[in-house]
Amino acid sequence: MTGGTIRALGLAGAVAAASVAGATGAQAGAFGLREQSAQGLGVAFAGAASGGAGVSSIFWNPATVTMRPGFASEQSLSFINLSGEITPTVGTAPGLLPFGSSGEVGQGAVVPSGATSYQLTDRLWVGIQTGAPYGLVTKPRQDWAGSVYARSSRIFSLAFNPVVGFKVNDWLSVAAGPSVEYFRLTLRQAVPVPGTFPGLYPSGFIKGESWGVGFTAGVLVTPAAGTAIGVGYRSSVHHDIEGSIGFPDPRQAIALGQVRANLNTPEKVSVGLTQAINPVTRINLGFEWDNWSRLGDVGIVSRALGVTVNHLPLNFKDSFFYSIGAEYDWSPNLTLRAGFGYDNVPIDFSNRSARLPDSDRYVVSIGGSYRWSETVLLTASYAHAFFDRGLLLAGPGRDYNIGNIPLAASTDVSADVVSVGFRYQWDAPAAVAPAPLVRKF
């Protein structure tokens, strides 16, 4: 690898890392983010583990790094317009009902991501994927019926995933690499103070951050020309979150001091199939499983006292995502895409909260890529998510219970995602023999 190549690889990773600082939103169930590829969005991320998401397929399956000859970089920018409202219903504390609904809790967010692959030999590749695997921003009105359960919630992450891929033979490729992940959260809510009018409740907060390390691994099989099957794995990342907890009474804050919490992100298994129907048409199928149930109840421990002073009762279930998509080469320079997905998210009535009013959703997407030149490919995609309406209940007897104050509500959520991207081929590589799967884009 030449010095120029090393510098280019570093630059590609640095650009993605710097731009991802604004990543927020949540479109993969709970606070997971699936928006890692503009190309993948166009087919509802179907076949992402078998190369259907371009170079960025490394996020789902690092073995896809072997699918492209030479040196290529890909950058994507997704805008997530998440819209939602929580409306209190009968069952909410009567004194809080007059404060009404949350108003708009969704926040528009930009999620950048990037991936680079480089072929060292006819059998060996290296690559790197950068992005935000987790993120969330919800912000109801300052004073609403459920402000004691949520005033604002922010989760931010950043991950670097270098990989090494090896083509074992004509039909089998494997890859693996470490995943270095930064995680930060800030949660605010109203604190009920005896003798204080509910609309004047002060705010309390919990915030903290952590670095953790996990790994990714994958296998890519090409049993016949035009067929690719991929299986990828992203490990859990353990985070020892260190931060602080804030109360309106400064004596409480001083007594508790700094806090810590242990959080394990979910493992992800991705399966993809890409099948060429004819020289210009491909069908993609996708499946993802996320082990959200490992999060459980996250205790917030005072470092000064050594006791649990609060907790985050996440208690999520595992999530499952199913998708199907198609690509059609309209011309040598233009490819069109469409996809459909169903996301069985880890949140239902048993664990839905005012911070994260998520529910199962259906995703419909369209997109296309245009080859601007021999080295530049431009991509744009759009998706709309239809969320099931949900019910929320917090208070006595529930995991979410602040001062035995009941909150009953209905949730109404939707989301639109627009993603643009470009791919740059740094060289003019000779064709790989044999190629795992012939792809024009």
Tab-separated table of N, CA and C in Angstrom, residues 82-198:
chain	number	residue	atom	x	y	z
A	82	LEU	N	-38.395	12.839	11.860
A	82	LEU	CA	-39.221	12.037	12.755
A	82	LEU	C	-40.306	12.916	13.362
A	83	SER	N	-41.559	12.507	13.231
A	83	SER	CA	-42.675	13.283	13.744
A	83	SER	C	-43.489	12.420	14.703
A	84	GLY	N	-43.857	12.984	15.851
A	84	GLY	CA	-44.636	12.201	16.795
A	84	GLY	C	-45.286	13.070	17.849
A	85	GLU	N	-46.381	12.571	18.410
A	85	GLU	CA	-47.082	13.283	19.478
A	85	GLU	C	-47.631	12.268	20.470
A	86	ILE	N	-47.559	12.618	21.753
A	86	ILE	CA	-48.090	11.780	22.826
A	86	ILE	C	-49.276	12.516	23.430
A	87	THR	N	-50.454	11.901	23.341
A	87	THR	CA	-51.678	12.554	23.802
A	87	THR	C	-52.211	11.862	25.050
A	88	PRO	N	-52.266	12.568	26.188
A	88	PRO	CA	-52.753	11.943	27.422
A	88	PRO	C	-54.232	11.582	27.321
A	89	THR	N	-54.598	10.482	27.984
A	89	THR	CA	-55.974	10.006	27.963
A	89	THR	C	-56.451	9.788	29.397
A	90	VAL	N	-57.681	9.318	29.525
A	90	VAL	CA	-58.233	8.999	30.838
A	90	VAL	C	-57.333	7.969	31.520
A	91	GLY	N	-57.032	8.199	32.776
A	91	GLY	CA	-56.088	7.369	33.507
A	91	GLY	C	-54.878	8.160	33.938
A	92	THR	N	-54.670	9.322	33.296
A	92	THR	CA	-53.603	10.246	33.692
A	92	THR	C	-54.040	10.982	34.962
A	93	ALA	N	-53.081	11.328	35.809
A	93	ALA	CA	-53.392	12.081	37.026
A	93	ALA	C	-54.241	13.308	36.668
A	94	PRO	N	-55.425	13.452	37.270
A	94	PRO	CA	-56.334	14.554	36.897
A	94	PRO	C	-55.680	15.924	36.936
A	95	GLY	N	-54.778	16.150	37.884
A	95	GLY	CA	-54.143	17.456	37.978
A	95	GLY	C	-53.191	17.754	36.835
A	96	LEU	N	-52.816	16.710	36.067
A	96	LEU	CA	-51.879	16.903	34.952
A	96	LEU	C	-52.574	16.971	33.600
A	97	LEU	N	-53.792	16.432	33.509
A	97	LEU	CA	-54.493	16.415	32.223
A	97	LEU	C	-54.614	17.797	31.576
A	98	PRO	N	-54.851	18.870	32.349
A	98	PRO	CA	-54.970	20.190	31.709
A	98	PRO	C	-53.708	20.650	30.978
A	99	PHE	N	-52.564	20.039	31.303
A	99	PHE	CA	-51.319	20.458	30.633
A	99	PHE	C	-51.216	19.880	29.221
A	100	GLY	N	-52.104	18.938	28.876
A	100	GLY	CA	-52.242	18.503	27.497
A	100	GLY	C	-51.141	17.625	26.954
A	101	SER	N	-51.086	17.558	25.634
A	101	SER	CA	-50.196	16.633	24.926
A	101	SER	C	-48.755	17.132	24.914
A	102	SER	N	-47.894	16.276	24.419
A	102	SER	CA	-46.459	16.579	24.336
A	102	SER	C	-46.131	17.611	23.284
A	103	GLY	N	-47.074	17.831	22.347
A	103	GLY	CA	-46.699	18.584	21.168
A	103	GLY	C	-45.795	17.730	20.300
A	104	GLU	N	-45.098	18.338	19.393
A	104	GLU	CA	-44.188	17.600	18.505
A	104	GLU	C	-42.946	17.149	19.274
A	105	VAL	N	-42.779	15.818	19.410
A	105	VAL	CA	-41.608	15.299	20.123
A	105	VAL	C	-40.454	14.993	19.182
A	106	GLY	N	-40.757	14.812	17.894
A	106	GLY	CA	-39.711	14.451	16.937
A	106	GLY	C	-38.813	15.625	16.622
A	107	GLN	N	-37.598	15.298	16.240
A	107	GLN	CA	-36.606	16.310	15.866
A	107	GLN	C	-35.955	15.885	14.550
A	108	GLY	N	-35.877	16.795	13.593
A	108	GLY	CA	-35.162	16.490	12.361
A	108	GLY	C	-33.687	16.280	12.644
A	109	ALA	N	-33.077	15.301	11.979
A	109	ALA	CA	-31.686	14.962	12.273
A	109	ALA	C	-30.959	14.544	11.005
A	110	VAL	N	-29.670	14.823	10.969
A	110	VAL	CA	-28.808	14.418	9.858
A	110	VAL	C	-27.873	13.317	10.338
A	111	VAL	N	-27.817	12.220	9.590
A	111	VAL	CA	-26.989	11.069	9.950
A	111	VAL	C	-25.991	10.804	8.823
A	112	PRO	N	-24.730	11.202	8.966
A	112	PRO	CA	-23.719	10.875	7.963
A	112	PRO	C	-23.112	9.495	8.229
A	113	SER	N	-22.572	8.884	7.207
A	113	SER	CA	-21.860	7.616	7.341
A	113	SER	C	-20.918	7.466	6.147
A	114	GLY	N	-19.964	6.577	6.276
A	114	GLY	CA	-19.018	6.380	5.183
A	114	GLY	C	-18.361	5.018	5.237
A	115	ALA	N	-17.839	4.589	4.100
A	115	ALA	CA	-17.139	3.307	4.027
A	115	ALA	C	-16.097	3.370	2.920
A	116	THR	N	-15.005	2.680	3.135
A	116	THR	CA	-13.912	2.617	2.164
A	116	THR	C	-13.403	1.185	2.072
A	117	SER	N	-13.127	0.725	0.853
A	117	SER	CA	-12.530	-0.600	0.661
A	117	SER	C	-11.302	-0.475	-0.227
A	118	TYR	N	-10.301	-1.298	0.069
A	118	TYR	CA	-9.057	-1.269	-0.706
A	118	TYR	C	-8.558	-2.700	-0.917
A	119	GLN	N	-8.300	-3.019	-2.168
A	119	GLN	CA	-7.830	-4.355	-2.524
A	119	GLN	C	-6.304	-4.394	-2.477
A	120	LEU	N	-5.766	-5.242	-1.609
A	120	LEU	CA	-4.316	-5.386	-1.494
A	120	LEU	C	-3.761	-6.389	-2.503
A	121	THR	N	-4.415	-7.538	-2.624
A	121	THR	CA	-4.012	-8.588	-3.564
A	121	THR	C	-5.283	-9.164	-4.181
A	122	ASP	N	-5.135	-10.199	-4.987
A	122	ASP	CA	-6.317	-10.808	-5.577
A	122	ASP	C	-7.136	-11.582	-4.551
A	123	ARG	N	-6.617	-11.738	-3.323
A	123	ARG	CA	-7.340	-12.455	-2.273
A	123	ARG	C	-7.590	-11.632	-1.007
A	124	LEU	N	-6.928	-10.493	-0.854
A	124	LEU	CA	-6.941	-9.777	0.414
A	124	LEU	C	-7.409	-8.335	0.247
A	125	TRP	N	-8.345	-7.922	1.129
A	125	TRP	CA	-8.880	-6.558	1.139
A	125	TRP	C	-8.808	-5.987	2.557
A	126	VAL	N	-8.746	-4.664	2.641
A	126	VAL	CA	-8.935	-3.966	3.909
A	126	VAL	C	-9.990	-2.894	3.693
A	127	GLY	N	-10.647	-2.488	4.773
A	127	GLY	CA	-11.676	-1.465	4.653
A	127	GLY	C	-11.975	-0.830	5.993
A	128	ILE	N	-12.799	0.201	5.981
A	128	ILE	CA	-13.236	0.847	7.216
A	128	ILE	C	-14.638	1.403	6.997
A	129	GLN	N	-15.476	1.269	8.027
A	129	GLN	CA	-16.824	1.839	7.999
A	129	GLN	C	-16.971	2.727	9.220
A	130	THR	N	-17.513	3.923	9.032
A	130	THR	CA	-17.732	4.850	10.141
A	130	THR	C	-19.177	5.311	10.112
A	131	GLY	N	-19.741	5.505	11.275
A	131	GLY	CA	-21.124	5.952	11.330
A	131	GLY	C	-21.627	5.996	12.751
A	132	ALA	N	-22.931	6.181	12.883
A	132	ALA	CA	-23.580	6.265	14.183
A	132	ALA	C	-24.565	5.109	14.308
A	133	PRO	N	-24.199	4.030	14.997
A	133	PRO	CA	-25.118	2.895	15.119
A	133	PRO	C	-26.305	3.156	16.036
A	134	TYR	N	-26.191	4.183	16.909
A	134	TYR	CA	-27.278	4.498	17.837
A	134	TYR	C	-27.462	6.006	17.910
A	135	GLY	N	-28.702	6.419	18.102
A	135	GLY	CA	-28.974	7.839	18.229
A	135	GLY	C	-30.439	8.087	18.544
A	136	LEU	N	-30.713	9.159	19.228
A	136	LEU	CA	-32.085	9.500	19.586
A	136	LEU	C	-32.155	10.954	20.020
A	137	VAL	N	-33.169	11.657	19.541
A	137	VAL	CA	-33.517	12.974	20.085
A	137	VAL	C	-35.031	13.067	20.115
A	138	THR	N	-35.604	13.175	21.308
A	138	THR	CA	-37.025	13.499	21.454
A	138	THR	C	-37.127	14.655	22.437
A	139	LYS	N	-38.003	15.595	22.125
A	139	LYS	CA	-38.117	16.790	22.968
A	139	LYS	C	-39.562	17.284	22.983
A	140	PRO	N	-40.353	16.846	23.981
A	140	PRO	CA	-41.714	17.356	24.125
A	140	PRO	C	-41.703	18.819	24.585
A	141	ARG	N	-42.893	19.379	24.702
A	141	ARG	CA	-43.002	20.713	25.296
A	141	ARG	C	-42.473	20.680	26.725
A	142	GLN	N	-41.988	21.821	27.206
A	142	GLN	CA	-41.394	21.896	28.540
A	142	GLN	C	-42.360	21.403	29.610
A	143	ASP	N	-43.604	21.881	29.565
A	143	ASP	CA	-44.603	21.487	30.568
A	143	ASP	C	-45.801	20.878	29.857
A	144	TRP	N	-45.918	19.566	29.975
A	144	TRP	CA	-47.055	18.841	29.425
A	144	TRP	C	-47.460	17.799	30.458
A	145	ALA	N	-48.478	17.032	30.177
A	145	ALA	CA	-49.006	16.108	31.178
A	145	ALA	C	-47.997	15.063	31.625
A	146	GLY	N	-47.037	14.747	30.770
A	146	GLY	CA	-46.057	13.710	31.117
A	146	GLY	C	-44.656	14.233	31.347
A	147	SER	N	-44.504	15.502	31.715
A	147	SER	CA	-43.163	16.079	31.847
A	147	SER	C	-42.341	15.430	32.955
A	148	VAL	N	-43.007	14.796	33.946
A	148	VAL	CA	-42.229	14.107	34.986
A	148	VAL	C	-41.584	12.843	34.441
A	149	TYR	N	-42.020	12.408	33.248
A	149	TYR	CA	-41.430	11.215	32.630
A	149	TYR	C	-40.483	11.560	31.482
A	150	ALA	N	-40.607	12.749	30.924
A	150	ALA	CA	-39.680	13.124	29.846
A	150	ALA	C	-39.814	14.599	29.508
A	151	ARG	N	-38.672	15.286	29.517
A	151	ARG	CA	-38.599	16.631	28.964
A	151	ARG	C	-37.691	16.668	27.739
A	152	SER	N	-36.658	15.895	27.755
A	152	SER	CA	-35.830	15.738	26.558
A	152	SER	C	-34.964	14.497	26.718
A	153	SER	N	-34.641	13.872	25.596
A	153	SER	CA	-33.798	12.668	25.596
A	153	SER	C	-32.838	12.750	24.415
A	154	ARG	N	-31.561	12.552	24.695
A	154	ARG	CA	-30.546	12.595	23.647
A	154	ARG	C	-29.583	11.427	23.809
A	155	ILE	N	-29.405	10.673	22.734
A	155	ILE	CA	-28.396	9.616	22.679
A	155	ILE	C	-27.570	9.843	21.424
A	156	PHE	N	-26.267	9.821	21.586
A	156	PHE	CA	-25.334	10.050	20.475
A	156	PHE	C	-24.296	8.934	20.473
A	157	SER	N	-23.923	8.472	19.287
A	157	SER	CA	-22.869	7.453	19.193
A	157	SER	C	-22.005	7.707	17.966
A	158	LEU	N	-20.844	7.097	17.981
A	158	LEU	CA	-19.899	7.172	16.873
A	158	LEU	C	-19.074	5.894	16.891
A	159	ALA	N	-18.987	5.205	15.745
A	159	ALA	CA	-18.260	3.938	15.690
A	159	ALA	C	-17.292	3.924	14.521
A	160	PHE	N	-16.111	3.347	14.760
A	160	PHE	CA	-15.095	3.120	13.733
A	160	PHE	C	-14.915	1.609	13.605
A	161	ASN	N	-15.036	1.099	12.391
A	161	ASN	CA	-14.988	-0.352	12.194
A	161	ASN	C	-14.028	-0.722	11.062
A	162	PRO	N	-12.708	-0.828	11.337
A	162	PRO	CA	-11.780	-1.314	10.325
A	162	PRO	C	-11.940	-2.827	10.163
A	163	VAL	N	-11.812	-3.322	8.935
A	163	VAL	CA	-11.996	-4.750	8.685
A	163	VAL	C	-10.913	-5.268	7.736
A	164	VAL	N	-10.694	-6.556	7.803
A	164	VAL	CA	-9.813	-7.263	6.864
A	164	VAL	C	-10.629	-8.385	6.247
A	165	GLY	N	-10.668	-8.433	4.917
A	165	GLY	CA	-11.425	-9.460	4.213
A	165	GLY	C	-10.520	-10.359	3.390
A	166	PHE	N	-10.868	-11.637	3.351
A	166	PHE	CA	-10.050	-12.617	2.618
A	166	PHE	C	-10.953	-13.491	1.762
A	167	LYS	N	-10.611	-13.598	0.481
A	167	LYS	CA	-11.346	-14.477	-0.419
A	167	LYS	C	-10.693	-15.856	-0.361
A	168	VAL	N	-11.363	-16.788	0.301
A	168	VAL	CA	-10.813	-18.128	0.505
A	168	VAL	C	-10.691	-18.869	-0.816
A	169	ASN	N	-11.719	-18.797	-1.632
A	169	ASN	CA	-11.712	-19.429	-2.957
A	169	ASN	C	-12.697	-18.689	-3.851
A	170	ASP	N	-13.077	-19.309	-4.961
A	170	ASP	CA	-13.922	-18.624	-5.929
A	170	ASP	C	-15.303	-18.269	-5.396
A	171	TRP	N	-15.769	-18.986	-4.371
A	171	TRP	CA	-17.148	-18.783	-3.930
A	171	TRP	C	-17.297	-18.394	-2.457
A	172	LEU	N	-16.194	-18.272	-1.725
A	172	LEU	CA	-16.270	-18.011	-0.292
A	172	LEU	C	-15.340	-16.878	0.119
A	173	SER	N	-15.893	-15.895	0.835
A	173	SER	CA	-15.103	-14.810	1.411
A	173	SER	C	-15.453	-14.670	2.887
A	174	VAL	N	-14.441	-14.309	3.689
A	174	VAL	CA	-14.651	-14.085	5.114
A	174	VAL	C	-13.990	-12.769	5.502
A	175	ALA	N	-14.436	-12.189	6.609
A	175	ALA	CA	-13.847	-10.924	7.067
A	175	ALA	C	-14.168	-10.724	8.536
A	176	ALA	N	-13.377	-9.882	9.179
A	176	ALA	CA	-13.600	-9.543	10.584
A	176	ALA	C	-12.844	-8.261	10.902
A	177	GLY	N	-13.199	-7.653	12.021
A	177	GLY	CA	-12.486	-6.452	12.458
A	177	GLY	C	-13.054	-5.914	13.751
A	178	PRO	N	-12.295	-5.060	14.449
A	178	PRO	CA	-12.776	-4.457	15.696
A	178	PRO	C	-13.751	-3.316	15.414
A	179	SER	N	-14.589	-3.021	16.390
A	179	SER	CA	-15.493	-1.877	16.315
A	179	SER	C	-15.292	-1.033	17.557
A	180	VAL	N	-14.778	0.174	17.362
A	180	VAL	CA	-14.520	1.093	18.478
A	180	VAL	C	-15.679	2.080	18.528
A	181	GLU	N	-16.341	2.153	19.690
A	181	GLU	CA	-17.603	2.880	19.765
A	181	GLU	C	-17.622	3.885	20.919
A	182	TYR	N	-18.088	5.091	20.603
A	182	TYR	CA	-18.310	6.131	21.610
A	182	TYR	C	-19.815	6.265	21.822
A	183	PHE	N	-20.229	6.411	23.090
A	183	PHE	CA	-21.651	6.475	23.430
A	183	PHE	C	-21.871	7.572	24.459
A	184	ARG	N	-22.897	8.387	24.244
A	184	ARG	CA	-23.202	9.476	25.174
A	184	ARG	C	-24.716	9.651	25.281
A	185	LEU	N	-25.199	9.915	26.480
A	185	LEU	CA	-26.634	10.155	26.662
A	185	LEU	C	-26.870	11.307	27.629
A	186	THR	N	-27.978	12.013	27.414
A	186	THR	CA	-28.451	13.069	28.309
A	186	THR	C	-29.960	12.966	28.383
A	187	LEU	N	-30.476	12.738	29.590
A	187	LEU	CA	-31.916	12.578	29.802
A	187	LEU	C	-32.390	13.618	30.816
A	188	ARG	N	-33.447	14.344	30.469
A	188	ARG	CA	-33.999	15.365	31.364
A	188	ARG	C	-35.483	15.101	31.596
A	189	GLN	N	-35.956	15.436	32.796
A	189	GLN	CA	-37.361	15.304	33.127
A	189	GLN	C	-37.705	16.239	34.265
A	190	ALA	N	-39.010	16.519	34.427
A	190	ALA	CA	-39.460	17.350	35.534
A	190	ALA	C	-39.361	16.564	36.835
A	191	VAL	N	-39.013	17.258	37.922
A	191	VAL	CA	-38.913	16.634	39.243
A	191	VAL	C	-40.045	17.173	40.117
A	192	PRO	N	-40.991	16.301	40.500
A	192	PRO	CA	-42.088	16.789	41.341
A	192	PRO	C	-41.596	17.223	42.717
A	193	VAL	N	-41.879	18.459	43.065
A	193	VAL	CA	-41.475	19.020	44.352
A	193	VAL	C	-42.729	19.332	45.157
A	194	PRO	N	-42.866	18.747	46.352
A	194	PRO	CA	-44.065	19.008	47.164
A	194	PRO	C	-44.307	20.508	47.354
A	195	GLY	N	-45.565	20.886	47.176
A	195	GLY	CA	-45.925	22.285	47.362
A	195	GLY	C	-45.687	23.142	46.136
A	196	THR	N	-45.159	22.553	45.064
A	196	THR	CA	-44.888	23.317	43.834
A	196	THR	C	-45.955	23.000	42.790
A	197	PHE	N	-46.451	24.029	42.127
A	197	PHE	CA	-47.436	23.851	41.060
A	197	PHE	C	-46.814	23.000	39.956
A	198	PRO	N	-47.549	21.969	39.439
A	198	PRO	CA	-46.955	21.076	38.430
A	198	PRO	C	-46.334	21.799	37.239
